[in-house]
CSV table of C-alpha atoms and ligand atoms in Angstrom, one decimal:
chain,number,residue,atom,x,y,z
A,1,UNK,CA,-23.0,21.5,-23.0
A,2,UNK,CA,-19.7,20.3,-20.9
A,3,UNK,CA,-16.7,22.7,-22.1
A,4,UNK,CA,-13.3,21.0,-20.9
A,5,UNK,CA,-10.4,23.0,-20.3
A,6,UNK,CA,-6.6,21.8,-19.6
A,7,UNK,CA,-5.5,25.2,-18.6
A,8,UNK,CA,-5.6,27.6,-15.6
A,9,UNK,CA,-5.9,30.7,-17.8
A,10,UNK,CA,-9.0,29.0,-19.8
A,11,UNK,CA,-10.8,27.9,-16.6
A,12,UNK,CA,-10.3,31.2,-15.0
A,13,UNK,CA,-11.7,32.8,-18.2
A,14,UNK,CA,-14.6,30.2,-18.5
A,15,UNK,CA,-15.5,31.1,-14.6
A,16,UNK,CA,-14.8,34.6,-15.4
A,17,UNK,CA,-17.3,34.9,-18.3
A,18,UNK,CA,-20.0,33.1,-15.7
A,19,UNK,CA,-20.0,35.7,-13.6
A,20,UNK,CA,-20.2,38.4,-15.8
A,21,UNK,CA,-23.5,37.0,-16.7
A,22,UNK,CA,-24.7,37.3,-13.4
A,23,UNK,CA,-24.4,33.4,-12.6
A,24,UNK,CA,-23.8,32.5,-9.4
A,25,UNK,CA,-20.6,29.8,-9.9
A,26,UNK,CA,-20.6,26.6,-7.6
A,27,UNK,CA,-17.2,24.6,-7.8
A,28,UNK,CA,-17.4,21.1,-7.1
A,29,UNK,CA,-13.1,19.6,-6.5
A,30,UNK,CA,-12.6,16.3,-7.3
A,31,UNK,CA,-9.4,14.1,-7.8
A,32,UNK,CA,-11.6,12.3,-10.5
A,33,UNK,CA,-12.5,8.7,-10.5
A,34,UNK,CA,-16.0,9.7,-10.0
A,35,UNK,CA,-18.4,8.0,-7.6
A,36,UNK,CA,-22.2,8.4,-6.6
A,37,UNK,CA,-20.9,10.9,-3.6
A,38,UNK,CA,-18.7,12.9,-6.4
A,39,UNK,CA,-22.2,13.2,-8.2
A,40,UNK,CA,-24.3,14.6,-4.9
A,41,UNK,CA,-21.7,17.3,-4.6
A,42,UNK,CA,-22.8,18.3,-8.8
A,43,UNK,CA,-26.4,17.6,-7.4
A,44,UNK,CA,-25.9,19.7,-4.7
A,45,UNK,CA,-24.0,22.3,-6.7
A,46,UNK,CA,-27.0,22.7,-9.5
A,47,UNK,CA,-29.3,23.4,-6.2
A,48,UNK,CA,-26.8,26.3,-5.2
A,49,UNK,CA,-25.4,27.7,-8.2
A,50,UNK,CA,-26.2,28.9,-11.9
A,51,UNK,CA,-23.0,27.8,-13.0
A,52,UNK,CA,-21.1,24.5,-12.3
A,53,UNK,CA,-17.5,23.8,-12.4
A,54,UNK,CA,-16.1,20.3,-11.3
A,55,UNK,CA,-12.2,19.9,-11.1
A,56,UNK,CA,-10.3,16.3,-12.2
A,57,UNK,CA,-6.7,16.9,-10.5
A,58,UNK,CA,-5.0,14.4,-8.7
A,59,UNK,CA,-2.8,16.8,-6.9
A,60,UNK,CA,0.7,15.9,-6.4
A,61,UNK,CA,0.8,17.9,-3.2
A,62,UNK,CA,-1.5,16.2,-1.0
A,63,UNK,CA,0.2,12.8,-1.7
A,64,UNK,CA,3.4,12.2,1.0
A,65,UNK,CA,6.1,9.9,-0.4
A,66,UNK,CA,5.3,5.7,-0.6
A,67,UNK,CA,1.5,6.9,-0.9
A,68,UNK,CA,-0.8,6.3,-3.6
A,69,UNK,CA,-0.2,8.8,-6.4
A,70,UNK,CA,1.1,6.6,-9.1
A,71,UNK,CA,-2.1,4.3,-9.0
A,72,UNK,CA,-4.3,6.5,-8.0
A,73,UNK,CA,-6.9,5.6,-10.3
A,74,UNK,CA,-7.6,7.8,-13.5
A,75,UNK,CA,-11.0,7.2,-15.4
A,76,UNK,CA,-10.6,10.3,-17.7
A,77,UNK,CA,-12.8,9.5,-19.9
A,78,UNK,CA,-15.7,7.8,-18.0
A,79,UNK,CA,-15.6,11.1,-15.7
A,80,UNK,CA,-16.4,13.6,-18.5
A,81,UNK,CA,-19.3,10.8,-20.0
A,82,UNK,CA,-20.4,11.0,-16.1
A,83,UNK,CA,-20.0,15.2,-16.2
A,84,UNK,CA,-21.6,15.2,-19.6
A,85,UNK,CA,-24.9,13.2,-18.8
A,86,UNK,CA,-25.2,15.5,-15.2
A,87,UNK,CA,-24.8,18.7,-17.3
A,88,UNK,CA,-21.7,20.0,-15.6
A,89,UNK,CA,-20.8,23.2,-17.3
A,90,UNK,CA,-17.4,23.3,-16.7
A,91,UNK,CA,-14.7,20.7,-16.0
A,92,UNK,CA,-11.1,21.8,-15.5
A,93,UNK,CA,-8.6,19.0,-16.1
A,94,UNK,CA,-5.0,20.6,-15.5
A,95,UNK,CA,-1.7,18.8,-15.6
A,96,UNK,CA,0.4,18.6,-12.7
A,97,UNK,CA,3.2,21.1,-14.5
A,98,UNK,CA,0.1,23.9,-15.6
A,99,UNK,CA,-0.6,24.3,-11.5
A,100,UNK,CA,2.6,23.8,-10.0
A,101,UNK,CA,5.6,25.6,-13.0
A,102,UNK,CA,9.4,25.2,-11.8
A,103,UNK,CA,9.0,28.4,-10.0
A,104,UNK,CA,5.8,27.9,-7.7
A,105,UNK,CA,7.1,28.1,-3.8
A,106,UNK,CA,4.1,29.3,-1.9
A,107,UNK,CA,2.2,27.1,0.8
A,108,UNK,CA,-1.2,28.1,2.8
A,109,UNK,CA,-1.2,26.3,5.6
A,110,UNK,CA,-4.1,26.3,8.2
A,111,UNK,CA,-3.6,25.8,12.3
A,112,UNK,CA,-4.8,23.2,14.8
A,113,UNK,CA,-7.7,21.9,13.0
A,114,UNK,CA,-5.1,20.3,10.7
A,115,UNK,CA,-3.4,18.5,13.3
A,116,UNK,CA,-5.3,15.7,15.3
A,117,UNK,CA,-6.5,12.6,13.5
A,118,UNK,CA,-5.2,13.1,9.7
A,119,UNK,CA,-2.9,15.4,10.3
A,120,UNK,CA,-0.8,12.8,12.6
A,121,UNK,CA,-0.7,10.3,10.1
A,122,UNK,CA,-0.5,12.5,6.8
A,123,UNK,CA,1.3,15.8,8.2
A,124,UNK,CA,2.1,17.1,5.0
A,125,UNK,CA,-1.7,16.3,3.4
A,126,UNK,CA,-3.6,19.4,4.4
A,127,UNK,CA,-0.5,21.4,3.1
A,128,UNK,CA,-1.3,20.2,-0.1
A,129,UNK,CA,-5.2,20.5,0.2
A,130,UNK,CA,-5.3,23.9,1.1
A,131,UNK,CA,-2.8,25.3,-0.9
A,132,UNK,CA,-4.8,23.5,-4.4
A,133,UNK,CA,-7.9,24.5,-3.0
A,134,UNK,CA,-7.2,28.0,-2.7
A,135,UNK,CA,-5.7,27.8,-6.2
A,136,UNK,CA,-9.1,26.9,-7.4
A,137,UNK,CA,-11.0,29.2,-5.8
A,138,UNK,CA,-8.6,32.1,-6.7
A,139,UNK,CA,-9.4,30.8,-10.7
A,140,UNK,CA,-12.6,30.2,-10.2
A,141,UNK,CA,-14.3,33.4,-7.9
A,142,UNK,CA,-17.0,30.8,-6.5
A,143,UNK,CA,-20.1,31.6,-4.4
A,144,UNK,CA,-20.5,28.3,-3.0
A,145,UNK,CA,-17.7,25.3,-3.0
A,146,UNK,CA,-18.8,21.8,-2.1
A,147,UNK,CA,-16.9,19.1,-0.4
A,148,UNK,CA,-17.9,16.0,1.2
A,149,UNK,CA,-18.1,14.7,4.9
A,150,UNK,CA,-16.1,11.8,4.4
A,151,UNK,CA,-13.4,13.9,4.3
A,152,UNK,CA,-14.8,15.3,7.2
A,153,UNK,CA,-11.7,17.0,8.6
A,154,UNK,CA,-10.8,18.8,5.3
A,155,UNK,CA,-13.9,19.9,4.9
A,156,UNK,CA,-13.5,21.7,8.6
A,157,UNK,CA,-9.8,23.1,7.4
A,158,UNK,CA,-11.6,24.6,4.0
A,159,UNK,CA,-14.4,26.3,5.8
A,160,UNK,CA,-11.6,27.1,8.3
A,161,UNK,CA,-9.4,28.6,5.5
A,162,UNK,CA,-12.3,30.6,3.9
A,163,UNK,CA,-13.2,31.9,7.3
A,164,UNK,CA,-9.4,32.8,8.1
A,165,UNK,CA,-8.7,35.0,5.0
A,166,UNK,CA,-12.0,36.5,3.8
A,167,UNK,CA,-12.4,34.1,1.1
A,168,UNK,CA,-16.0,35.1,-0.3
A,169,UNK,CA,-17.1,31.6,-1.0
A,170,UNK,CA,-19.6,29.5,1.2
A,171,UNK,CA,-18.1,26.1,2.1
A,172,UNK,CA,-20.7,23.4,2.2
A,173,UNK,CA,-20.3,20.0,3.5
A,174,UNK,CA,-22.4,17.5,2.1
A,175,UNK,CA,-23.6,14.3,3.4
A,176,UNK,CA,-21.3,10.9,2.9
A,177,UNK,CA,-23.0,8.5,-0.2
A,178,UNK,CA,-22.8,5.2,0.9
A,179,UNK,CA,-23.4,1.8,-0.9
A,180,UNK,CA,-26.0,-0.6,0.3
A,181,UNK,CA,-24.2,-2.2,2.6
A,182,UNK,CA,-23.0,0.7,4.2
A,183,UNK,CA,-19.4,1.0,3.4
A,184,UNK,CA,-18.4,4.5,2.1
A,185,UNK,CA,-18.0,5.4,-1.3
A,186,UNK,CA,-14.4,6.0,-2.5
A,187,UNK,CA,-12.5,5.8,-5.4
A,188,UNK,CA,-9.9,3.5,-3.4
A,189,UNK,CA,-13.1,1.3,-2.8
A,190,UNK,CA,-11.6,-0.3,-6.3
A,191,UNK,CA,-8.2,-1.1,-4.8
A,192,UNK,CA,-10.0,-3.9,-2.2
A,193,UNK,CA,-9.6,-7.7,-3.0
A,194,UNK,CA,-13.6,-9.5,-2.5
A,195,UNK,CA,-12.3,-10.5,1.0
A,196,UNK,CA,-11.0,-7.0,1.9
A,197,UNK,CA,-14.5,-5.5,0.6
A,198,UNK,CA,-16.1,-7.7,3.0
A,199,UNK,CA,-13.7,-7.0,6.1
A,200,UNK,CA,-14.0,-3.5,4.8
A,201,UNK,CA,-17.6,-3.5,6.4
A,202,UNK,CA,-16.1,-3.5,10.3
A,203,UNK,CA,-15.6,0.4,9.9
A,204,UNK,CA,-19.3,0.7,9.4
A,205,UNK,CA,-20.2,-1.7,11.8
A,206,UNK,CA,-18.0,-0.1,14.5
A,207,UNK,CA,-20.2,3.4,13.0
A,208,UNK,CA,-23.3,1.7,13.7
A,209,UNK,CA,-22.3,0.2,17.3
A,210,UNK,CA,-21.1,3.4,18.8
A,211,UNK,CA,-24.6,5.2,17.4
A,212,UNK,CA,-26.8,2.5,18.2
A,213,UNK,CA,-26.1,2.7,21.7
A,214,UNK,CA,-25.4,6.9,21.8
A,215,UNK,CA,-29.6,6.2,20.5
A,216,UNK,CA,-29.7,4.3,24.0
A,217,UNK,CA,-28.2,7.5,25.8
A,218,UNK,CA,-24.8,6.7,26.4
A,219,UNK,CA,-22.4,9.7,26.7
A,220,UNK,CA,-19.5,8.7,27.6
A,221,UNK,CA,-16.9,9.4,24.7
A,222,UNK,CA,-14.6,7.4,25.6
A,223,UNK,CA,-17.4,4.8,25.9
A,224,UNK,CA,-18.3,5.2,23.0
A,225,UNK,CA,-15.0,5.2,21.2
A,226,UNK,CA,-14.1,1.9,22.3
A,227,UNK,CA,-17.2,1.0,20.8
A,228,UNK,CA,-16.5,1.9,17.4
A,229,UNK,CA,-12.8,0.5,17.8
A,230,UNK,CA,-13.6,-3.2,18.4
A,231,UNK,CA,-14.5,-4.4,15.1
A,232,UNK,CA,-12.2,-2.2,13.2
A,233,UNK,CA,-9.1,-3.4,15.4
A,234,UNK,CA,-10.1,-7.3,14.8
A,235,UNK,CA,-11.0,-7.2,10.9
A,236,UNK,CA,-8.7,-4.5,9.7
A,237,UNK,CA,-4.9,-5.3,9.5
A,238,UNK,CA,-3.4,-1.8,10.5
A,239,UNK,CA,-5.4,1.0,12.6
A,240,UNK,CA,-3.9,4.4,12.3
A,241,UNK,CA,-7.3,5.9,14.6
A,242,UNK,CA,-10.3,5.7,16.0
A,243,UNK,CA,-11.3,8.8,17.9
A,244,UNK,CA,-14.2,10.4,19.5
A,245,UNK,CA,-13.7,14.2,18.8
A,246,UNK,CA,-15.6,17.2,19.0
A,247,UNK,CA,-17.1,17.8,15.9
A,248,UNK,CA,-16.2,21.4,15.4
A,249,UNK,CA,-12.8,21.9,16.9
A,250,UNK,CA,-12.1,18.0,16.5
A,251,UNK,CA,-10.4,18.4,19.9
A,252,UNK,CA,-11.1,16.6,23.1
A,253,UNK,CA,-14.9,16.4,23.5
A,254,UNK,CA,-17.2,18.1,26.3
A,255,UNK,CA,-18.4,15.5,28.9
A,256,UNK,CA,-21.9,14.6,28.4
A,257,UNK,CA,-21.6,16.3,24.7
A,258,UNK,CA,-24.4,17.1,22.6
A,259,UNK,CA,-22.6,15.8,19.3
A,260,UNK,CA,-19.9,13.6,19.1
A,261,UNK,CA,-17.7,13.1,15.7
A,262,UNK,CA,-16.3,9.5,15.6
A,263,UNK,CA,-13.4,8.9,13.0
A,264,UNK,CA,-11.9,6.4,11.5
A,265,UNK,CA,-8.9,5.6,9.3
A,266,UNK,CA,-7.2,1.8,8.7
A,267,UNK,CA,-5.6,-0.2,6.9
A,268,UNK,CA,-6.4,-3.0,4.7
A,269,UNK,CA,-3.5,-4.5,2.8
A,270,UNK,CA,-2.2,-1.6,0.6
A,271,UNK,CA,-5.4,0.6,1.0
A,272,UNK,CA,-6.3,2.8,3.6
A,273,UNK,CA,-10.2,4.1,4.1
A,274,UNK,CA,-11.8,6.5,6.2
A,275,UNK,CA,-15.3,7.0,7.2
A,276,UNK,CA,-17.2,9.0,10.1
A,277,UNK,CA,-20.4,9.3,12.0
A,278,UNK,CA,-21.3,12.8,14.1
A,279,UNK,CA,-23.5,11.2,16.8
A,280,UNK,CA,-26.0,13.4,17.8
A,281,UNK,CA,-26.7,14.9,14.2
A,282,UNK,CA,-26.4,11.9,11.2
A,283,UNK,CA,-28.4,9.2,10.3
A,284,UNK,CA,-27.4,5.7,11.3
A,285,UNK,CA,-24.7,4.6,8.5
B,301,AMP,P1,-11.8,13.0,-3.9
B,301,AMP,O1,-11.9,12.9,-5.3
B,301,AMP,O2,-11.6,11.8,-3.1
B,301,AMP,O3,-10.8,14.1,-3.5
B,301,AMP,O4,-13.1,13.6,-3.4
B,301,AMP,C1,-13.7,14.8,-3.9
B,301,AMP,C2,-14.8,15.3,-3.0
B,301,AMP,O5,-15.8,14.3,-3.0
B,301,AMP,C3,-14.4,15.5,-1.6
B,301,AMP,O6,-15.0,16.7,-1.1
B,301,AMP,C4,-14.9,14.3,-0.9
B,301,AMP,O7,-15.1,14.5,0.5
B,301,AMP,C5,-16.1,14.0,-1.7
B,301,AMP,N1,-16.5,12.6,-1.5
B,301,AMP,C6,-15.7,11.5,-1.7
B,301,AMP,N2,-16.4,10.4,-1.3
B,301,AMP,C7,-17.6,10.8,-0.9
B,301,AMP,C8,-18.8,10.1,-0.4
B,301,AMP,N3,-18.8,8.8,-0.3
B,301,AMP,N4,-19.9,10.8,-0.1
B,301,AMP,C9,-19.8,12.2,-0.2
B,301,AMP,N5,-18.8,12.9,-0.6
B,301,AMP,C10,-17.7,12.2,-1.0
């Protein structure tokens, strides 16, 4: 059975009673519009946990100004039929008002691993990720959290933050779901025009260039990068990156590294993706 709660104080008392069981309680955050990768985090989750929460929130505080809040899509109802079939225990649906009352003035910000990449283009967005995230976990007393590697650089800032203030929760990243063809799964897949979907497709292929020849032993980040820029630059109508990064501090890489992390983020029309590759460590996309 799914229980669905609107309200902090239900969803901390739902986790609460969880625990006092003796379940181990895995929380899965989502901004809903649920996806195949939204469901390998659940998957995941059941492996880790006795107890399964999954979060709907599209949080108002990770959102700068002329970004996609107001259409961000919201499937309510197809989410909890999605929750309901996968046997989530618990899904916490809050309003915007229940987390953040008139009053609420705190921030939990986390250092450099923030900055590069994302954090040039969105320097407000982590604000808003860590600060919800710690929300949840404060409500929810979790032994494991899972995020995705898609969002590979917040999943580094909320293993960061966990790390940083003795939050007893194990942060997992889990592998990126991708459809057939490649391209990442994302709930602003649906935003994308037939022709966008198809130039959509250079992110992956720039992905696959730069690991195909890394396979072939090339080292050279920079090498590398360029790579994995080419196709995204001529199909894509604005590029906000394409780095090669090390993976872990997602600053400058080693020469000759071991693993390389290649990010991307662009532009088609009114919809941005991201995707990733850590070269060295994941499959071919
Ligand atoms: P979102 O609803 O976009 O905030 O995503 C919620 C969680 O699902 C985040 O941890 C994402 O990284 C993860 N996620 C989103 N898309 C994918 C995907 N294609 N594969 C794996 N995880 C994903």
């Amino acid at each position: 059975m799914t229980l669905i709660v609107r309200e902090p104080a239900g969803f901390r008392r739902a986790c609460d009673d969880a625990r006092a069981k003796g379940q181990r309680v895995g929380l899965v955050p989502t901004m809903g519009a649920l996806h195949a990768g939204h469901l390998s985090l659940v998957d995941e989750a059941q492996r880790r946990a006795d107890f399964v929460a999954l979060t709907l929130f599209v949080n108002p505080l990770q959102f700068a100004e002329g970004e996609d809040l107001g259409r961000y899509p919201r499937t309510f109802e197809r989410d909890l039929e999605e929750c309901r079939a996968r046997n989530v225990d618990l899904v916490f649906s809050p309003e915007p008002a229940s987390m953040y009352p008139p009053a609420f003035q705190t921030t939990v910000v986390v250092g450099e691993v923030t900055q590069p990449l994302e954090g040039k283009f969105r320097p407000t967005h982590f604000d808003g990720v860590t600060t919800v995230v710690t929300k949840l976990f404060n409500l929810t007393g979790p032994s494991v959290a899972l995020f995705g590697r898609k969002d590979y650089q917040q999943w580094k800032t909320l293993a960061r933050l966990a790390r940083d203030l003795d939050m007893p929760v194990e942060v997992v990243g889990c592998p990126i779901v991708r459809e057939e063809d490649g391209l990442a799964l994302s709930s602003r897949n649906r935003y994308l025009s037939a022709a966008e979907r198809e130039r959509a497709l250079a992110i992956v292929a720039g992905l696959r260039a730069a690991h195909d020849v890394w396979t072939n032993g090339e080292r050279d980040p920079e090498a590398l990068r360029l790579l994995a820029e080419e196709p995204v630059r001529s199909r894509f109508d604005r590029v906000d990156y394409v780095a090669a990064v090390d993976p872990e501090t997602l600053g400058p890489p080693e020469a000759g590294p071991s693993r390389l992390l290649i990010a991307a983020a662009a532009h088609l029309g009114n919809t941005r993706l991201i995707d990733n590759v850590v070269l060295g460590e994941d499959r071919r996309p």
